PDB file of C-alpha atoms in Angstrom:
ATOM      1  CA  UNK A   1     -19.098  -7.411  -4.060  1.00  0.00           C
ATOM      2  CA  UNK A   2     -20.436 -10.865  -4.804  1.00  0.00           C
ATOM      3  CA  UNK A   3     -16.992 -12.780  -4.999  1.00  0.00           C
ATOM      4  CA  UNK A   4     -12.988 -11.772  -5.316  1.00  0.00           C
ATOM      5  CA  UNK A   5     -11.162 -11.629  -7.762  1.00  0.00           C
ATOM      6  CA  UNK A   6      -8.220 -13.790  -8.521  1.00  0.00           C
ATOM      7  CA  UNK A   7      -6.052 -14.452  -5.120  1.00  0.00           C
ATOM      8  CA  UNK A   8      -7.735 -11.601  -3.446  1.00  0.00           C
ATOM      9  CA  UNK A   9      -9.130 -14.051  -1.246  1.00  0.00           C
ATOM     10  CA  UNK A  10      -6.029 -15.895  -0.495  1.00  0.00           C
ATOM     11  CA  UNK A  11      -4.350 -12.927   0.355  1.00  0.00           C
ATOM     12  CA  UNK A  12      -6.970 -11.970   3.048  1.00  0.00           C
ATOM     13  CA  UNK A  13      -7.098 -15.013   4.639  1.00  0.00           C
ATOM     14  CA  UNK A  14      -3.195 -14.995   4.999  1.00  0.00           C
ATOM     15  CA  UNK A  15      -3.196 -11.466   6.228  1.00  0.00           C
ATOM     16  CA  UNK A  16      -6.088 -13.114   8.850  1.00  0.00           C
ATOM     17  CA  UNK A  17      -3.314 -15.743   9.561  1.00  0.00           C
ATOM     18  CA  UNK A  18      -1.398 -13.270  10.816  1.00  0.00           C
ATOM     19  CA  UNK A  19       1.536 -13.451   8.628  1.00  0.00           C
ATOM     20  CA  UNK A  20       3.848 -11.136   6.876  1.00  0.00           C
ATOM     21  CA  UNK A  21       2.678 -11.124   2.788  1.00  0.00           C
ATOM     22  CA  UNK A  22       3.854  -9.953  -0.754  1.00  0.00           C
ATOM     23  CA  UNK A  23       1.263  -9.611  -3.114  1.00  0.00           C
ATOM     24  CA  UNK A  24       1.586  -8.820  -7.000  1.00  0.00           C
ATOM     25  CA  UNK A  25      -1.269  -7.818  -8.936  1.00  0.00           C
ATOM     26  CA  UNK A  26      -1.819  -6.133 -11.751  1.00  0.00           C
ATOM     27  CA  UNK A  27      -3.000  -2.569 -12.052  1.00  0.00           C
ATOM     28  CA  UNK A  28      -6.870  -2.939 -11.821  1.00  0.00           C
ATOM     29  CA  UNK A  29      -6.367  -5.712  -9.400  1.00  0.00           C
ATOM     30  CA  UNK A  30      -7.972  -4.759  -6.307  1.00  0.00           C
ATOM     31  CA  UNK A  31      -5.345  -4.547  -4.260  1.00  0.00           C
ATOM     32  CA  UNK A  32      -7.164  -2.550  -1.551  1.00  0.00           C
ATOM     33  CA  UNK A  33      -9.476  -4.761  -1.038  1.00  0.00           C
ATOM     34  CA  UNK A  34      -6.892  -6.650   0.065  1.00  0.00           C
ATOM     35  CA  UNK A  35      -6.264  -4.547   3.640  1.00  0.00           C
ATOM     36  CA  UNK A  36      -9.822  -3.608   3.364  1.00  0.00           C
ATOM     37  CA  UNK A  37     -10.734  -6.608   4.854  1.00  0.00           C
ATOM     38  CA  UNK A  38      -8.911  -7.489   7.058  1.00  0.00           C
ATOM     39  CA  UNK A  39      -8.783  -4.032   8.811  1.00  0.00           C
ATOM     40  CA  UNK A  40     -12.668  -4.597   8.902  1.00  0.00           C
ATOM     41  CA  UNK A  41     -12.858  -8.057  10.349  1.00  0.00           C
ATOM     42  CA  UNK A  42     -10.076  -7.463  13.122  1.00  0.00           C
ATOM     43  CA  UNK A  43     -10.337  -5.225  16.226  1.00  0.00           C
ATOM     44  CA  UNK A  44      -7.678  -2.339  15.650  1.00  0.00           C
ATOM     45  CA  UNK A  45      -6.313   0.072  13.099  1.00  0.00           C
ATOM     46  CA  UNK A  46      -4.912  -0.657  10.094  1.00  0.00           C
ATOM     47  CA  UNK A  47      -1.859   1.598   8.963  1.00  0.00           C
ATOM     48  CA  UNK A  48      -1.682   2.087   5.128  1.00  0.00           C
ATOM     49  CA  UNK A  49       1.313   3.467   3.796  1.00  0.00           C
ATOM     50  CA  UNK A  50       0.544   5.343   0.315  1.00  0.00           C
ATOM     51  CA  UNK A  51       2.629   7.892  -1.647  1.00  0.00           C
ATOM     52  CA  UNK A  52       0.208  10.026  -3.155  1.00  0.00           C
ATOM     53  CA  UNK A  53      -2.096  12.548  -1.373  1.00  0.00           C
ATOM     54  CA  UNK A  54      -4.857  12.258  -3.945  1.00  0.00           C
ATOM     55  CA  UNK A  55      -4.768   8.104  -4.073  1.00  0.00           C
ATOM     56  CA  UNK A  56      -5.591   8.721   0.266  1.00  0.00           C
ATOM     57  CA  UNK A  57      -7.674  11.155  -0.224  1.00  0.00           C
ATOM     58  CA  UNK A  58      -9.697   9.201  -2.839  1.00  0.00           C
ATOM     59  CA  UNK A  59      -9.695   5.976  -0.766  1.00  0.00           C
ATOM     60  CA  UNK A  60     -10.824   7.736   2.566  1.00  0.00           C
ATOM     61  CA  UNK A  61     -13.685   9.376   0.725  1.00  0.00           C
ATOM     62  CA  UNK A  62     -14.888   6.014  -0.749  1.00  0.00           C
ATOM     63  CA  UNK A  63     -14.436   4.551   2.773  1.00  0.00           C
ATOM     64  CA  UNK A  64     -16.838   7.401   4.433  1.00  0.00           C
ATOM     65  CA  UNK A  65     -19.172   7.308   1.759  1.00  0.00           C
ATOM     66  CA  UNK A  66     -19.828   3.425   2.895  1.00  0.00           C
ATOM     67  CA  UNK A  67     -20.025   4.235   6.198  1.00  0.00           C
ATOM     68  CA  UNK A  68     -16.385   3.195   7.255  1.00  0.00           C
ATOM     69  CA  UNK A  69     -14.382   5.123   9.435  1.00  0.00           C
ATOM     70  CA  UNK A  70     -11.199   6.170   7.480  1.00  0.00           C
ATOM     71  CA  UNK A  71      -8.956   9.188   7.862  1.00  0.00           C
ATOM     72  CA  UNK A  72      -5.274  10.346   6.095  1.00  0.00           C
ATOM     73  CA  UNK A  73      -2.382  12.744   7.354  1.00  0.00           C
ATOM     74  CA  UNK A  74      -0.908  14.663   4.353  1.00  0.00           C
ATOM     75  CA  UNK A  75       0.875  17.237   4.245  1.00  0.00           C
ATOM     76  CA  UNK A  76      -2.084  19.847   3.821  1.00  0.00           C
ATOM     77  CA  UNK A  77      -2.532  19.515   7.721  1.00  0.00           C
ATOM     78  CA  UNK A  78      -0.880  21.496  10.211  1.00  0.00           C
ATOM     79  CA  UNK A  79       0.359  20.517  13.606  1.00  0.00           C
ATOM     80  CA  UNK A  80      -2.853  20.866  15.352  1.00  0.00           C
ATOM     81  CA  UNK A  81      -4.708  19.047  13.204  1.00  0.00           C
ATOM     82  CA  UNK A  82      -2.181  15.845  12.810  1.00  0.00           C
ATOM     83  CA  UNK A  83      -2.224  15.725  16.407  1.00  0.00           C
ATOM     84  CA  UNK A  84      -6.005  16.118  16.744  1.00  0.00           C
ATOM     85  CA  UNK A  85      -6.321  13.022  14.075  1.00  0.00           C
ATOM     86  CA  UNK A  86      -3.990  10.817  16.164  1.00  0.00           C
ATOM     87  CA  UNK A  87      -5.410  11.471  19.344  1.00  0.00           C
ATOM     88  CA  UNK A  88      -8.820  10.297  17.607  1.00  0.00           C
ATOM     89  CA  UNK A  89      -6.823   7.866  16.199  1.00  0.00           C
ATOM     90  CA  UNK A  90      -5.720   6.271  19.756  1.00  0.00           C
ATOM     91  CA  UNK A  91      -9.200   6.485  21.111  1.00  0.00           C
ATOM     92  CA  UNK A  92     -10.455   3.607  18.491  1.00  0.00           C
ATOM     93  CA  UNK A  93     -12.030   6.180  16.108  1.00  0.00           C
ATOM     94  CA  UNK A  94     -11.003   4.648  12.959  1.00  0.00           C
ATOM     95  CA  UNK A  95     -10.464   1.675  11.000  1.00  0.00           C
ATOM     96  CA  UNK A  96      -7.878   2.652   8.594  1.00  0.00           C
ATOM     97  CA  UNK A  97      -5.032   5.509   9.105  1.00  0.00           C
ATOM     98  CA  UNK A  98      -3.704   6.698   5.475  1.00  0.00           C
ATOM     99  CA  UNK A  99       0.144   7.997   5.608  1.00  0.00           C
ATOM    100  CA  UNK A 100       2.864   8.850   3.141  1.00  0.00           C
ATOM    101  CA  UNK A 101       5.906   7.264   3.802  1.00  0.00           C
ATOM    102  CA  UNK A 102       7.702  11.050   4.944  1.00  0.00           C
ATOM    103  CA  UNK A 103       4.847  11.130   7.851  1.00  0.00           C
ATOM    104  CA  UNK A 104       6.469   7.900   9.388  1.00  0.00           C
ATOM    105  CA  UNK A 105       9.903   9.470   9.849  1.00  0.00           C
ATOM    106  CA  UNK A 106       8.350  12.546  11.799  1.00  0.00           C
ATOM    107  CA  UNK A 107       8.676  12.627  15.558  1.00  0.00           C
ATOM    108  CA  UNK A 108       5.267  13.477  16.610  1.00  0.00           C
ATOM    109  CA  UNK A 109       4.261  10.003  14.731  1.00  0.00           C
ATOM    110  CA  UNK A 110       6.722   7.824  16.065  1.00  0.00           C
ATOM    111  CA  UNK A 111       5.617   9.743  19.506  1.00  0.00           C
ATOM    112  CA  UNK A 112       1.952   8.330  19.101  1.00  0.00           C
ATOM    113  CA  UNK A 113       2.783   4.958  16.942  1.00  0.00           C
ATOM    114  CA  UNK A 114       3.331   2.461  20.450  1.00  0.00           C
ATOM    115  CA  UNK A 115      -0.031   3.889  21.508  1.00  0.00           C
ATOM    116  CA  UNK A 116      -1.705   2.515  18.517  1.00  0.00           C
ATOM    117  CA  UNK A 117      -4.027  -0.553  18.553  1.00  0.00           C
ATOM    118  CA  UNK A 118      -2.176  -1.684  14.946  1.00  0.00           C
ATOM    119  CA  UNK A 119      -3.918  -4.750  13.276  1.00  0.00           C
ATOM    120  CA  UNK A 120      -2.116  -4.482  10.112  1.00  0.00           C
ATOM    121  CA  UNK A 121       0.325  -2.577   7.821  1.00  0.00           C
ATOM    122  CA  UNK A 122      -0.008  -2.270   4.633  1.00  0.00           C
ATOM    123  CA  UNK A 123       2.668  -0.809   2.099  1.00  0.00           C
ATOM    124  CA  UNK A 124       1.333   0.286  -1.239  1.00  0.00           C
ATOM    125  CA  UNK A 125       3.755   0.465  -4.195  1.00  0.00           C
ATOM    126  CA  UNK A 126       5.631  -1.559  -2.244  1.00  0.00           C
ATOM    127  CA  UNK A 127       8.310  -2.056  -5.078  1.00  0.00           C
ATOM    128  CA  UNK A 128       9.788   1.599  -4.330  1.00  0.00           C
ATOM    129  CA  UNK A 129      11.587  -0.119  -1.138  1.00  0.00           C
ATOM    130  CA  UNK A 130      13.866  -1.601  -4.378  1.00  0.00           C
ATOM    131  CA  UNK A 131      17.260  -0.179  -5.152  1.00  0.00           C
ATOM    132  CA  UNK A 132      15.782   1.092  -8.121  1.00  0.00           C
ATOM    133  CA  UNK A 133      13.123   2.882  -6.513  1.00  0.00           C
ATOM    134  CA  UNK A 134      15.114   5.512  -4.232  1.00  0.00           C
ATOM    135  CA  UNK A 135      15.490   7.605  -5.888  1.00  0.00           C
ATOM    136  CA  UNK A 136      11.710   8.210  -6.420  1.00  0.00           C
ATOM    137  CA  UNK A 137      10.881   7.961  -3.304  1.00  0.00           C
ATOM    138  CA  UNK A 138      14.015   7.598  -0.708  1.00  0.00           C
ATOM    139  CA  UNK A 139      11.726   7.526   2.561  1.00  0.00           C
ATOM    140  CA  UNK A 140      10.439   4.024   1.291  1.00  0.00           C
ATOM    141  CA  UNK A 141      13.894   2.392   2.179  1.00  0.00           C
ATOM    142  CA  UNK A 142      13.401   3.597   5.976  1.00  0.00           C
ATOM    143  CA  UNK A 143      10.191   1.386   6.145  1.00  0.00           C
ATOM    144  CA  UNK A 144      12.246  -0.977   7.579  1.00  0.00           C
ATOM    145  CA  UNK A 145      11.829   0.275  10.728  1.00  0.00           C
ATOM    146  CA  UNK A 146       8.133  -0.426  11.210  1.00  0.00           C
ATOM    147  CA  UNK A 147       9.264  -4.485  12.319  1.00  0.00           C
ATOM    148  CA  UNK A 148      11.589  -3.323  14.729  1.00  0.00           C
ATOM    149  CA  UNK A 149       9.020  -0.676  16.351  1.00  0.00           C
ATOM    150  CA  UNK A 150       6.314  -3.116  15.631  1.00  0.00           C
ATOM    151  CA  UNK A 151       7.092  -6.976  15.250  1.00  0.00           C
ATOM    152  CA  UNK A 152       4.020  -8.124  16.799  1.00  0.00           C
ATOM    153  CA  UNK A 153       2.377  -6.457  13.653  1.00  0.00           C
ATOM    154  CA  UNK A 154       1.860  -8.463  10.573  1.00  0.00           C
ATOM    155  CA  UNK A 155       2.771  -6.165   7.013  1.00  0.00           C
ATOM    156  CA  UNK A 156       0.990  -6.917   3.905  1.00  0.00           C
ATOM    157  CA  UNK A 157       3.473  -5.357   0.719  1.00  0.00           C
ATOM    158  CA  UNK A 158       1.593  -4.443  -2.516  1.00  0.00           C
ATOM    159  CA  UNK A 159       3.014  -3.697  -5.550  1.00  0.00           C
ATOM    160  CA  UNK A 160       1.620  -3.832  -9.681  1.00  0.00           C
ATOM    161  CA  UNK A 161       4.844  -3.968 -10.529  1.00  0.00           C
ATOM    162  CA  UNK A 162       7.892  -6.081  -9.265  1.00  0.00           C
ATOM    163  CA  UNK A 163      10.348  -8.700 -10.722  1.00  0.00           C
ATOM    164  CA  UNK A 164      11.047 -11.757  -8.940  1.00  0.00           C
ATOM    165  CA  UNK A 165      14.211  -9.685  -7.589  1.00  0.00           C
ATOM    166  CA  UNK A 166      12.467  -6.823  -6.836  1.00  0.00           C
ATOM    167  CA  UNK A 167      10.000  -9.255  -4.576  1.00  0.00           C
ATOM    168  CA  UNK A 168      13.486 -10.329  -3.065  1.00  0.00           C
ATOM    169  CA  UNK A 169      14.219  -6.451  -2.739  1.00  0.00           C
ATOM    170  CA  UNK A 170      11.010  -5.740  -0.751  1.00  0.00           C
ATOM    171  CA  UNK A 171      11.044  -9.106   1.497  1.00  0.00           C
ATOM    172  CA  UNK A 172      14.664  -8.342   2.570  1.00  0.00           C
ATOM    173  CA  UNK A 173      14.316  -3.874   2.876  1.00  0.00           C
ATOM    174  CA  UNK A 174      11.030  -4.644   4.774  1.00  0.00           C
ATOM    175  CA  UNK A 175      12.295  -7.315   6.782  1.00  0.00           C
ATOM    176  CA  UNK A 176       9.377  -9.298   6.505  1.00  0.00           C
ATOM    177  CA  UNK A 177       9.757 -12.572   8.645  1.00  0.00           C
ATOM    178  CA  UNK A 178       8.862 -15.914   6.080  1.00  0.00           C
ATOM    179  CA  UNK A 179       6.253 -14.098   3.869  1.00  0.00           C
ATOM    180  CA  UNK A 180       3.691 -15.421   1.842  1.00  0.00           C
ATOM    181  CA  UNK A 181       4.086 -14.874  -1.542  1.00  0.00           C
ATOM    182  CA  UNK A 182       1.428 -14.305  -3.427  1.00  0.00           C
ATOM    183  CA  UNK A 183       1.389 -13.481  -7.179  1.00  0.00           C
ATOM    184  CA  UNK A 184      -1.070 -12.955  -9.547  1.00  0.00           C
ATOM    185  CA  UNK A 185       0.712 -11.552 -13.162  1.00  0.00           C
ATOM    186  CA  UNK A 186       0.888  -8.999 -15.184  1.00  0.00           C
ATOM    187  CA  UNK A 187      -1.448 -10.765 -18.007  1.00  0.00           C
ATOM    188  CA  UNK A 188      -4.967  -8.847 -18.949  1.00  0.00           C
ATOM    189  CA  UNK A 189      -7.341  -9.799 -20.969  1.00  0.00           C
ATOM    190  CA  UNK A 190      -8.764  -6.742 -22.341  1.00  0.00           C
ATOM    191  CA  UNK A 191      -5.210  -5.857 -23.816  1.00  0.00           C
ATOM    192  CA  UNK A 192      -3.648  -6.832 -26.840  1.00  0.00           C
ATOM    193  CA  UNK A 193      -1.286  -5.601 -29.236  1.00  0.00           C
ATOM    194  CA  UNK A 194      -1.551  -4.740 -32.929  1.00  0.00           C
ATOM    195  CA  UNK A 195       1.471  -4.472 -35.389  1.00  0.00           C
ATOM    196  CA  UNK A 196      -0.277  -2.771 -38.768  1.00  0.00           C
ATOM    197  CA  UNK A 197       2.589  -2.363 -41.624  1.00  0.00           C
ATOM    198  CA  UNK A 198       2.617   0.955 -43.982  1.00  0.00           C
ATOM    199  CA  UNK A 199       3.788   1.266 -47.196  1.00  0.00           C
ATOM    200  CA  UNK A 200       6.952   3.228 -48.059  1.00  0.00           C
ATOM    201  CA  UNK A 201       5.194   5.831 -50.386  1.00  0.00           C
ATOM    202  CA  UNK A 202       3.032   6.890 -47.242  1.00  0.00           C
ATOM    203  CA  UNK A 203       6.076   7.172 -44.697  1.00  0.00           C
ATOM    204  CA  UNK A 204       8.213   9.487 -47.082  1.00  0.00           C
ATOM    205  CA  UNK A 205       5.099  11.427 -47.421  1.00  0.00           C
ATOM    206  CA  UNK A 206       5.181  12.060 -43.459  1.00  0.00           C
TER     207      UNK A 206
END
């Protein structure tokens, strides 16, 4: 890419900073870019925290195809093969480690998560640590956890989709210590709305 788009940039040079971040922006954004980065310009492993297989599966095999070394546990893999991938994973073999938010709470990953050289975690969809979000997704709310078995780690929260309360939600369920807020909208360019009126004749005809 030639240049970022709108508070992209910001929002990498804070995560370089080392703090703790919310970012907003709008579907479309770039928001992995955002952890992109930074996981590429600091020694270590950045954790991303995704819920869907297919959106890890898509962004590892984008990664690869440029030559970056990117992996995901989902739950396709068996034992064997999670542990093989986090054994690779504490040797330095990759740049960016893809879980769902489920993987965090299983004991074989807390078993290897001291062990790993973390630069950065980053929480997609981050709004689903809201209230109104655990229902979809209840394993978001223990996410919590990651400051207390990582402080020194900074956490970089993404979402397309929050309220100023919901930001409020996902500063406080995260505990993120004095984040950077960083919001871009919800307004897009390319959208607009059209209101077209009918006559009566042709809506008793339907």
């Amino acid at each position: 890419y030639d240049d970022f788009r709108p508070i992209q940039k910001e929002i990498v040079a804070a995560v370089l900073g080392k703090t703790d971040v919310i970012a907003l922006l709008p579907t479309g954004g770039g928001k992995s870019i955002c952890y992109q980065v930074p996981a590429l310009l600091m020694e270590g492993l950045c954790l991303v925290i995704s819920p869907l297989i297919a959106l890890m599966q898509d962004q590892v095999s984008m990664l690869t195809s440029l030559g970056i070394s990117a992996v995901s546990l989902h739950s396709g893999m068996n034992y064997k093969a999670v542990k093989a991938t986090l054994d690779r994973a504490i040797q330095g073999e990759f740049k960016l480690l893809y879980i769902s938010p489920e993987r965090l709470q299983t004991y074989l990953f807390n078993e290897y998560l001291p062990s790993l050289d973390i630069n950065l975690i980053a929480v997609d969809e981050a709004h689903c640590v809201s209230q109104w979000g655990h229902d979809f997704r209840a394993e978001y709310s223990e996410l919590k956890i990651l400051k207390k078995l990582r402080p020194d780690v900074p956490v970089l929260a993404l979402t397309a989709s929050a309220t100023p309360t919901v930001l409020d939600d996902i500063e406080k369920n995260l505990n993120l210590v004095k984040p950077a807020r960083l919001v871009h909208g919800f307004y897009r360019s390319n959208l607009y709305d059209q209101v077209e009126n009918c006559e009566d004749d042709d809506i008793k005809e339907q």
